[in-house]
């Protein structure tokens, strides 16, 4: 196997939060030992609920935030420290898009100028070729030249996200991190943007890290998927296998809770309890207080992410014992 | 479809803001103890419909039509009468429970207020009933938690508390507007389960407003799909999702990525929702519709029954009805042949 484009090795990041005005600061582990690799042109989805650390992972991978532990290797070399000149040069090759396109765009500049900006910053081509490139990019994301002359507030939500995407692609990056890029859009517009992302990913041969709480969208876009819970990966596998035969009890509950039109509430796993609080991490397996199959040892032993066969990894004491995922055929 | 047993019936409900019509005559009916899901994208009018029905829109909104609760027209009712109905016979919960609750009052005070207002309880009775309600909505350690403030609860728990407050007046109808949109998937499942449980225990009717087809189909027997201020299709949930009739409904379902089976390219609906200030002539969906022809730009399609209990507003409706009649007769033929 060739060297992956991005290798994330045991990264961790903690914040300090104060409880109440005079409370003592507590350490909150947002991401706690996450590792994965991403090949050129490959797509990896990160699924999780709020507090799972999925967004922080995206930011750590890009160097937008320093790691407390572990490191990221990009194209064979360690990721330079965020904010340095070396890191800025590398930024042309890795881009990020967020949930809120209006917040990501400058309200006072026409769209076309904002798409041209990264070309100016990274000194790509001369003035004329940059203008051509902006036209190409607008066309590629399904916007017209007249959209380029407009300001962000004159575009719809879906059009804005297309503009953000055009800007991200301006420097022909190798790597794109998308953090909930379609969550704020209406269903019919979501489908437009998902199709566009799939097309562009294939056309540009982008490696993509796609962060979302929406299992369906993640499956549509990603080839491999990791599921995060309280700052750690609990399961990893190919998108098709993972959603068809989830191994970890948390993934099983997530898949079962995803609403499907035309299906009523039957045989659904409804997890008890609240979403976990990273400031108050349970001992042992962090999922045990909500886990329907937890045993006594889950309270004390912390499961490690281990290979369970068929390209799957899972962090569950009970699954490790089984060794292989429960296949329908078995 | 008027029937004597209907609890609530909206007739020709229209809403206009500053002369701009956003709701163009909504007719819908809900039986006692029934469940109705209202789906649509932003701007479709699904929330405005119920805010208008309950007199909760700002005064500049022009609301016309009739909202019949057991035959009484709420749009003609006095403000005092409405105050008794709202929170009493009809309760409503919203997407963001944290902003609907008062941050400086304990949960006991807030539930107690509803109990005093709508049930005339006082003193000890309030405490006991508030505890019973918290138990019902699954807040553990209810007795002690009554003296806590909203910020001490999680988002999912606050939504449970909102449901408890809504139940305080023993409503005949609960209108839940995107009650799980701000919540995580696993918590969403809990709240939907709770709504279903509470409904079965109290026998109240439920209107669930959501942009999420899956959420609605899990909880509701009937579903109405709204687009640009009109109901474009309505019918039993299982039929509507198994065999969507209106091109917009089909588009919405096709736009949803599958969770199993092979991956297919998503069917996206081209274009965007029309601007209510400049609606297209004829059918509002025509500019985005794959099946539109000349007829669609001429006039708004009338609402037609396509099979018993199902109706839609589309020129394809006639075609559709013939098809289903044809299918029924061929089925009948098959049955006679078999016997």
XYZ file of C-alpha atoms in Angstrom:
669
model
C 0.000 0.000 0.000
C 1.329 3.431 -0.889
C 1.835 6.148 1.683
C -1.505 7.740 2.658
C -2.005 11.452 1.965
C -3.043 12.174 5.534
C -2.082 10.115 8.543
C -3.515 11.043 11.903
C -1.663 9.443 14.769
C -3.140 9.374 18.267
C -4.133 13.046 18.327
C -5.638 14.521 21.475
C -6.948 17.920 22.451
C -8.297 19.106 25.790
C -9.903 22.407 26.746
C -10.185 24.029 30.108
C -13.701 24.867 31.137
C -14.806 26.616 34.286
C -17.916 25.415 36.061
C -19.825 28.472 37.169
C -18.278 31.864 37.808
C -15.996 30.816 40.659
C -15.695 27.149 39.882
C -12.375 25.425 39.518
C -11.350 24.919 35.903
C -11.802 21.337 34.739
C -10.060 19.677 31.873
C -12.400 18.633 29.096
C -10.979 16.124 26.652
C -12.596 16.977 23.319
C -10.519 14.505 21.328
C -8.691 11.720 23.089
C -6.400 9.550 20.998
C -7.810 9.437 17.471
C -5.912 7.723 14.657
C -6.791 7.102 11.036
C -5.313 7.326 7.572
C -6.706 8.791 4.405
C -5.388 7.912 0.946
C -5.291 10.197 -2.074
C -8.750 10.623 -3.565
C -10.323 8.730 -0.684
C -13.324 9.861 1.340
C -13.643 9.281 5.061
C -16.774 10.162 6.986
C -16.790 11.021 10.684
C -20.140 10.468 12.395
C -21.043 11.400 15.925
C -23.399 13.407 18.097
C -22.641 16.708 19.762
C -19.690 16.423 22.092
C -18.223 13.488 20.191
C -15.227 15.546 19.077
C -15.866 15.104 15.367
C -15.511 18.794 14.488
C -12.441 19.236 16.695
C -10.877 16.261 14.899
C -11.411 18.034 11.569
C -9.721 21.160 12.893
C -6.814 19.233 14.421
C -6.167 17.427 11.151
C -5.845 20.740 9.298
C -3.636 22.245 11.972
C -6.235 24.918 12.712
C -5.838 23.909 16.295
C -2.719 22.603 18.065
C -2.672 19.018 19.286
C -1.819 18.233 22.908
C -0.554 14.842 21.906
C 0.070 12.916 18.704
C 0.553 14.360 15.257
C -0.609 14.610 11.687
C 1.477 13.638 8.677
C 0.476 15.273 5.405
C 1.954 13.898 2.185
C 4.837 12.243 3.988
C 5.897 15.216 6.119
C 4.759 16.264 9.597
C 2.137 18.990 9.506
C 3.846 22.321 10.278
C 2.619 24.307 13.251
C -0.558 26.299 12.605
C 0.010 29.962 11.689
C 3.605 29.540 10.452
C 4.624 30.563 6.919
C 5.233 26.927 6.067
C 1.728 25.982 7.203
C 0.190 28.834 5.203
C 1.883 27.608 2.042
C 0.460 24.175 2.643
C -3.044 25.598 3.110
C -3.404 25.914 -0.661
C -3.415 22.127 -0.737
C -5.921 21.635 2.067
C -9.188 23.469 2.457
C -12.175 23.428 4.738
C -15.871 24.201 4.375
C -18.312 24.721 7.223
C -22.010 24.525 7.954
C -22.723 28.223 7.698
C -21.730 29.615 4.296
C -22.884 33.126 5.160
C -20.449 33.235 8.051
C -17.649 31.947 5.831
C -18.160 34.584 3.137
C -17.308 38.270 3.306
C -20.551 40.216 3.108
C -18.908 43.244 1.514
C -17.318 41.513 -1.478
C -18.942 40.103 -4.620
C -18.751 36.315 -4.900
C -16.316 36.273 -7.844
C -13.782 38.375 -5.944
C -13.934 36.040 -2.981
C -13.306 33.043 -5.212
C -10.322 34.854 -6.720
C -8.840 35.763 -3.344
C -7.081 32.443 -2.642
C -5.543 32.606 -6.141
C -4.174 36.071 -5.349
C -2.895 34.995 -1.943
C -1.107 31.933 -3.233
C 0.062 33.749 -6.389
C -1.517 31.365 -8.853
C -1.139 32.475 -12.521
C -1.466 36.047 -13.818
C -4.464 38.379 -13.554
C -6.136 37.242 -16.749
C -5.795 33.514 -16.111
C -7.194 34.043 -12.609
C -10.313 35.656 -14.028
C -10.712 32.705 -16.394
C -10.275 30.313 -13.531
C -12.981 32.061 -11.481
C -15.368 31.669 -14.410
C -14.502 27.963 -14.671
C -15.004 27.422 -10.956
C -18.371 29.193 -10.906
C -19.470 27.059 -13.823
C -18.187 23.889 -12.183
C -20.279 24.406 -9.040
C -23.363 25.276 -11.071
C -23.320 29.054 -10.692
C -23.399 31.577 -13.529
C -21.227 34.608 -14.212
C -24.027 36.839 -12.930
C -23.956 35.012 -9.575
C -20.296 35.986 -9.369
C -21.230 39.658 -9.474
C -23.657 39.331 -6.594
C -23.041 39.722 -2.865
C -23.536 36.820 -0.424
C -26.878 38.104 0.879
C -28.239 38.102 -2.674
C -27.783 34.329 -2.973
C -29.823 31.484 -1.484
C -28.310 29.140 1.124
C -27.546 26.463 -1.434
C -25.958 28.954 -3.833
C -23.795 30.332 -1.028
C -22.520 26.879 -0.175
C -21.690 26.392 -3.874
C -19.732 29.649 -3.794
C -17.815 28.513 -0.709
C -17.060 25.246 -2.478
C -15.803 27.082 -5.573
C -13.488 29.142 -3.398
C -12.200 26.047 -1.607
C -11.432 24.411 -4.949
C -9.716 27.499 -6.393
C -6.219 26.396 -5.405
C -6.859 22.792 -6.611
C -6.398 21.297 -3.148
C -5.570 17.627 -2.541
C -7.520 17.515 0.671
C -10.873 18.953 1.707
C -12.415 18.883 5.176
C -16.184 19.422 5.203
C -17.836 20.080 8.560
C -21.627 19.614 8.349
C -21.637 21.398 4.988
C -25.288 20.753 4.187
C -26.955 20.634 7.593
C -28.379 24.133 7.298
C -29.941 23.492 3.869
C -33.417 22.290 2.939
C -33.810 18.661 1.888
C -34.175 19.328 -1.848
C -31.145 21.630 -1.827
C -29.131 19.158 0.270
C -29.433 16.616 -2.516
C -28.110 19.138 -5.054
C -25.047 19.900 -2.936
C -24.410 16.229 -2.069
C -24.451 15.309 -5.768
C -22.119 18.202 -6.498
C -19.684 17.138 -3.752
C -19.649 13.570 -5.053
C -18.968 14.790 -8.618
C -16.241 17.228 -7.623
C -14.558 14.714 -5.358
C -14.268 12.253 -8.249
C -13.301 14.872 -10.812
C -10.614 16.563 -8.743
C -9.443 13.336 -7.102
C -9.894 14.996 -3.710
C -9.190 13.273 -0.452
C -12.107 14.280 1.701
C -12.873 14.211 5.404
C -16.625 14.566 5.757
C -17.879 15.388 9.253
C -21.608 15.074 9.920
C -24.251 13.867 12.322
C -26.340 12.656 9.375
C -25.689 8.966 8.728
C -27.399 8.981 5.343
C -25.366 11.808 3.926
C -22.131 10.367 5.304
C -22.864 7.025 3.701
C -23.690 8.666 0.385
C -20.392 10.531 0.278
C -17.843 8.411 2.121
C -16.131 5.162 1.295
C -14.950 4.600 4.831
C -16.582 5.805 8.030
C -15.490 6.272 11.615
C -17.992 6.645 14.429
C -16.939 8.825 17.365
C -18.240 8.903 20.907
C -16.869 11.211 23.599
C -13.651 12.029 21.795
C -12.763 8.517 20.709
C -13.363 6.317 17.717
C -15.698 3.487 18.672
C -16.009 1.881 15.242
C -14.478 2.094 11.815
C -15.284 0.309 8.590
C -16.383 0.636 4.993
C -19.505 2.767 4.669
C -21.610 -0.087 3.282
C -20.565 -2.689 5.882
C -20.676 -0.363 8.839
C -24.264 0.757 8.329
C -25.489 -2.654 7.152
C -23.956 -4.634 10.036
C -22.957 -2.246 12.810
C -20.837 -3.995 15.422
C -20.526 -1.503 18.255
C -23.694 -1.116 20.391
C -23.530 2.655 19.897
C -23.369 2.389 16.104
C -26.235 -0.084 16.237
C -28.343 2.395 18.178
C -27.419 5.252 15.826
C -28.356 3.268 12.738
C -31.574 2.108 14.333
C -32.522 5.644 15.422
C -32.054 7.143 11.947
C -35.610 7.828 10.819
C -36.683 6.240 7.545
C -39.779 7.430 5.695
C -42.463 4.778 5.675
C -41.046 2.908 8.629
C -42.781 3.109 12.008
C -41.245 3.014 15.444
C -40.838 -0.717 15.817
C -37.868 -2.773 16.963
C -35.922 0.394 17.441
C -33.094 0.671 19.901
C -33.837 3.786 21.929
C -30.872 4.659 24.106
C -31.632 5.917 27.584
C -29.830 8.772 29.251
C -28.484 12.052 28.025
C -25.830 12.755 25.473
C -22.509 12.388 27.245
C -20.774 15.316 28.825
C -17.067 15.500 27.900
C -16.386 17.264 31.212
C -17.738 14.280 33.105
C -16.401 11.266 31.309
C -17.623 7.934 32.688
C -15.003 5.435 33.801
C -14.196 2.366 31.766
C -16.041 2.361 28.461
C -17.462 5.893 28.112
C -20.611 4.482 26.534
C -21.439 2.040 29.346
C -24.070 4.186 31.169
C -26.232 4.207 28.029
C -25.263 0.834 26.598
C -28.090 -1.725 26.469
C -25.671 -4.681 26.695
C -23.080 -3.336 29.141
C -21.612 -5.735 31.689
C -19.905 -5.093 35.010
C -16.410 -5.010 33.496
C -17.446 -2.226 31.062
C -17.480 0.112 34.057
C -13.825 -0.473 34.845
C -12.052 -1.657 31.710
C -11.461 0.789 28.872
C -11.855 -0.923 25.507
C -9.191 -0.335 22.862
C -9.930 0.052 19.185
C -9.028 -3.344 17.776
C -9.239 -5.082 14.455
C -12.349 -7.242 14.341
C -11.785 -8.612 10.847
C -13.076 -7.693 7.398
C -11.404 -4.271 7.538
C -13.391 -3.315 10.622
C -12.157 -1.850 13.875
C -14.264 -1.524 17.007
C -13.729 -0.448 20.606
C -16.018 -2.659 22.664
C -15.091 -5.299 25.207
C -17.994 -7.498 24.159
C -17.263 -7.279 20.450
C -13.567 -7.995 20.847
C -14.558 -11.291 22.416
C -16.570 -12.254 19.332
C -13.590 -11.428 17.100
C -15.659 -11.087 13.910
C -18.625 -8.865 13.085
C -21.996 -10.545 13.150
C -22.744 -11.159 9.528
C -26.211 -12.070 8.357
C -24.724 -15.044 6.525
C -23.188 -16.503 9.674
C -63.991 14.698 4.057
C -65.938 16.524 6.707
C -66.972 14.231 9.484
C -68.739 14.678 12.773
C -65.894 13.196 14.809
C -63.256 15.695 13.729
C -61.568 17.560 16.570
C -60.007 20.340 14.557
C -60.808 21.426 11.047
C -59.037 24.176 9.128
C -61.090 25.576 6.269
C -59.595 27.799 3.609
C -57.007 29.216 5.997
C -55.034 32.052 4.411
C -52.346 34.289 5.875
C -50.848 37.462 4.425
C -48.058 39.655 5.771
C -48.048 43.241 4.435
C -50.233 42.219 1.532
C -48.013 39.249 0.616
C -49.864 35.954 0.811
C -47.836 33.185 2.408
C -50.657 30.720 3.019
C -53.109 30.118 0.199
C -56.116 28.338 1.618
C -55.223 25.328 3.754
C -57.906 22.716 4.369
C -57.041 19.986 6.796
C -58.828 17.960 9.380
C -57.761 16.010 12.422
C -59.789 13.369 14.237
C -59.959 13.049 18.018
C -56.798 11.245 19.141
C -55.443 11.271 15.589
C -51.931 12.050 14.422
C -51.110 14.359 11.562
C -47.634 15.099 10.252
C -46.978 18.301 8.368
C -43.849 18.246 6.225
C -42.312 20.853 4.015
C -39.190 22.898 3.534
C -38.544 26.310 5.028
C -41.100 28.824 3.815
C -43.679 26.163 2.971
C -46.056 27.530 5.602
C -46.171 24.485 7.852
C -45.497 26.455 11.048
C -47.453 29.543 9.982
C -50.530 27.356 9.512
C -50.697 26.436 13.193
C -49.484 29.761 14.550
C -52.311 31.364 12.576
C -54.826 28.778 13.747
C -53.977 29.537 17.379
C -53.882 33.315 16.957
C -50.158 33.458 17.692
C -49.070 35.540 14.695
C -48.221 39.238 15.098
C -51.152 41.601 14.575
C -49.945 42.742 11.160
C -50.704 39.259 9.817
C -54.041 39.006 7.998
C -55.622 35.656 8.743
C -58.766 34.478 6.962
C -60.759 31.284 6.805
C -62.067 29.150 9.636
C -60.411 27.171 12.392
C -63.014 24.896 13.922
C -62.347 23.286 17.271
C -65.320 21.030 18.000
C -67.326 23.294 15.708
C -66.283 26.546 17.401
C -64.465 28.994 15.104
C -61.284 30.101 16.886
C -60.605 32.910 14.425
C -63.850 34.553 15.558
C -63.220 33.870 19.254
C -62.385 36.598 21.768
C -58.878 37.009 23.149
C -60.110 35.723 26.526
C -61.618 32.649 24.988
C -58.384 32.021 23.050
C -56.343 32.268 26.240
C -58.442 29.470 27.699
C -58.053 27.331 24.592
C -54.312 27.834 24.216
C -52.456 25.796 26.784
C -55.791 24.308 27.801
C -57.432 22.416 24.981
C -54.588 22.977 22.544
C -50.935 23.091 23.609
C -47.912 23.827 21.485
C -44.216 23.027 21.829
C -41.347 24.388 19.757
C -37.903 23.544 18.473
C -35.867 25.330 21.099
C -37.016 24.397 24.603
C -34.284 26.430 26.306
C -35.685 29.694 24.988
C -39.295 28.719 25.673
C -38.596 28.157 29.362
C -38.024 31.020 31.787
C -34.383 30.789 32.927
C -34.922 32.422 36.327
C -37.876 30.327 37.518
C -37.741 26.801 38.892
C -39.418 24.003 36.967
C -41.998 23.721 39.781
C -43.016 27.384 39.305
C -43.317 27.044 35.532
C -45.323 23.829 35.505
C -47.283 25.127 38.500
C -48.286 28.246 36.588
C -49.859 26.136 33.854
C -51.591 23.934 36.426
C -53.032 26.925 38.285
C -54.150 28.650 35.102
C -55.701 25.757 33.246
C -56.645 23.318 35.958
C -57.324 25.662 38.851
C -55.019 23.722 41.181
C -53.309 25.303 44.170
C -50.975 24.534 47.066
C -50.009 20.902 47.621
C -52.005 19.676 44.653
C -49.722 21.601 42.315
C -46.590 19.963 43.702
C -48.076 16.499 43.476
C -49.383 16.977 39.946
C -46.124 18.585 38.760
C -44.222 15.581 40.088
C -46.619 13.190 38.342
C -46.084 15.044 35.053
C -42.297 14.946 35.359
C -42.516 11.222 36.083
C -44.705 10.774 33.033
C -42.209 12.476 30.723
C -39.343 10.441 32.169
C -37.361 12.941 34.235
C -35.630 10.831 36.870
C -35.745 11.891 40.521
C -38.712 14.168 39.770
C -39.335 15.280 43.365
C -35.879 16.836 43.739
C -35.574 18.054 40.148
C -38.698 20.205 40.534
C -36.656 22.833 42.338
C -34.022 22.967 39.599
C -33.712 25.649 36.903
C -33.772 25.072 33.126
C -29.997 25.462 32.715
C -29.482 22.483 35.018
C -31.115 20.207 32.462
C -29.864 18.985 29.100
C -31.573 19.936 25.816
C -33.449 16.650 25.652
C -34.603 16.979 29.271
C -35.766 20.554 28.664
C -37.868 19.301 25.771
C -39.334 16.687 28.150
C -40.159 19.501 30.579
C -41.842 21.460 27.777
C -43.929 18.386 27.030
C -44.819 18.109 30.729
C -45.931 21.761 30.728
C -47.944 21.199 27.571
C -49.671 18.250 29.237
C -50.483 20.313 32.351
C -53.694 21.639 30.793
C -54.787 18.146 29.678
C -54.933 19.203 26.049
C -57.018 17.487 23.391
C -54.410 18.493 20.847
C -50.663 18.957 21.034
C -49.006 20.860 18.202
C -45.280 20.045 18.165
C -43.279 22.305 15.858
C -39.924 20.678 14.965
C -39.649 19.323 18.527
C -36.524 17.257 17.844
C -34.664 19.342 15.277
C -32.181 20.792 17.759
C -31.506 17.416 19.379
C -29.029 14.622 18.674
C -30.239 11.531 16.830
C -30.378 9.283 19.892
C -32.204 11.950 21.919
C -34.564 12.589 19.012
C -35.532 8.914 19.162
C -36.260 9.292 22.897
C -38.496 12.335 22.417
C -40.439 10.778 19.531
C -40.955 7.687 21.650
C -42.155 9.856 24.513
C -44.615 11.768 22.326
C -46.023 8.473 21.107
C -46.317 7.103 24.648
C -47.940 10.252 26.027
C -50.397 10.357 23.156
C -51.455 6.777 23.711
C -51.805 7.314 27.461
C -53.776 10.545 27.301
C -55.688 10.022 24.060
C -54.786 13.486 22.817
C -54.374 14.265 19.129
C -50.956 15.236 17.783
C -49.842 17.526 15.001
C -46.150 17.055 14.280
C -44.515 19.722 12.135
C -41.156 18.730 10.684
C -38.884 19.111 7.689
C -37.829 15.500 8.231
C -39.942 12.938 6.381
C -38.546 10.123 8.494
C -39.512 11.761 11.778
C -43.056 12.350 10.596
C -43.593 8.893 9.144
C -42.464 7.275 12.380
C -44.990 9.069 14.496
C -48.005 9.975 12.372
C -50.847 8.047 10.751
C -51.628 10.815 8.280
C -49.229 13.142 6.523
C -49.742 16.399 4.654
C -46.960 17.723 2.421
C -46.805 21.494 2.048
C -45.176 23.571 -0.657
C -45.227 27.348 -1.025
C -48.192 27.856 1.299
C -50.394 25.011 0.076
C -50.981 21.378 0.911
C -49.920 19.574 -2.264
C -50.547 16.034 -1.080
C -52.241 14.398 1.891
C -52.909 10.817 2.822
C -52.222 7.902 5.144
C -48.548 7.835 6.085
C -47.805 4.304 4.855
C -49.482 4.853 1.474
C -47.961 8.266 0.938
C -44.403 7.091 1.567
C -44.756 3.750 -0.209
C -46.271 5.347 -3.287
C -45.846 9.139 -3.337
C -48.094 10.762 -5.925
C -47.184 14.440 -6.176
C -43.947 15.190 -8.053
C -42.760 17.300 -5.112
C -43.342 14.487 -2.593
C -41.539 12.104 -4.940
C -38.696 14.597 -5.188
C -38.400 14.919 -1.411
C -38.219 11.168 -0.951
C -35.775 10.762 -3.849
C -33.553 13.440 -2.338
C -32.987 11.348 0.774
C -29.821 9.205 0.638
C -30.583 5.541 1.392
C -29.113 3.952 4.510
C -28.883 0.481 2.994
C -28.700 -1.158 -0.411
C -26.767 0.222 -3.335
C -25.854 3.870 -3.548
C -27.619 5.760 -6.285
C -27.270 9.316 -7.448
C -29.709 11.446 -5.463
C -32.718 12.809 -7.278
C -32.384 16.481 -6.573
C -35.101 19.020 -7.175
C -33.635 21.718 -9.388
C -34.010 25.376 -8.503
C -35.283 26.903 -5.273
C -38.549 27.644 -3.492
C -40.405 30.552 -5.159
C -40.393 34.005 -3.597
C -43.863 34.582 -2.075
C -43.744 38.169 -3.383
C -43.405 36.932 -6.974
C -45.110 33.541 -7.176
C -45.039 31.761 -10.546
C -48.328 31.712 -12.461
C -50.325 28.513 -12.009
C -48.818 25.712 -9.950
C -46.101 27.042 -7.610
C -44.028 23.899 -8.103
C -44.189 23.934 -11.926
C -40.850 25.743 -12.478
C -39.031 22.935 -10.611
C -41.222 20.059 -11.727
C -40.042 17.310 -14.097
C -43.561 16.633 -15.311
C -44.860 20.138 -15.843
C -46.463 21.092 -19.132
C -48.436 24.031 -20.514
C -51.457 23.395 -18.305
C -49.377 23.877 -15.138
C -48.519 27.501 -15.907
C -52.159 28.422 -16.558
C -53.989 27.735 -13.333
C -53.442 26.455 -9.831
C -54.350 22.754 -9.915
C -57.421 21.873 -7.893
C -57.267 19.423 -5.013
C -58.441 16.019 -6.229
C -59.079 12.760 -4.454
C -56.805 10.153 -6.034
C -57.849 7.180 -3.932
C -60.010 6.888 -0.821
C -58.464 9.083 1.888
C -55.786 10.510 -0.405
C -55.794 13.802 -2.208
C -53.342 15.924 -4.127
C -53.142 19.168 -6.039
C -51.550 18.373 -9.395
C -52.715 18.000 -12.990
C -51.374 14.447 -12.833
C -54.132 13.634 -10.330
C -56.710 12.642 -12.954
C -54.223 10.365 -14.662
C -53.332 8.906 -11.333
C -56.920 8.201 -10.357
C -57.529 6.358 -13.614
C -54.385 4.362 -13.016
C -55.411 3.333 -9.523
C -58.938 2.548 -10.728
C -57.404 0.455 -13.523
C -55.163 -1.344 -11.050
C -58.125 -2.011 -8.783
C -60.254 -3.437 -11.581
C -57.423 -5.597 -12.911
C -56.890 -6.836 -9.372
C -60.580 -7.643 -9.167
C -60.313 -9.506 -12.447
C -57.362 -11.497 -11.150
C -59.262 -12.406 -8.025
C -62.270 -13.650 -9.958
C -59.932 -15.608 -12.227
C -58.275 -17.200 -9.223
C -61.494 -18.216 -7.527
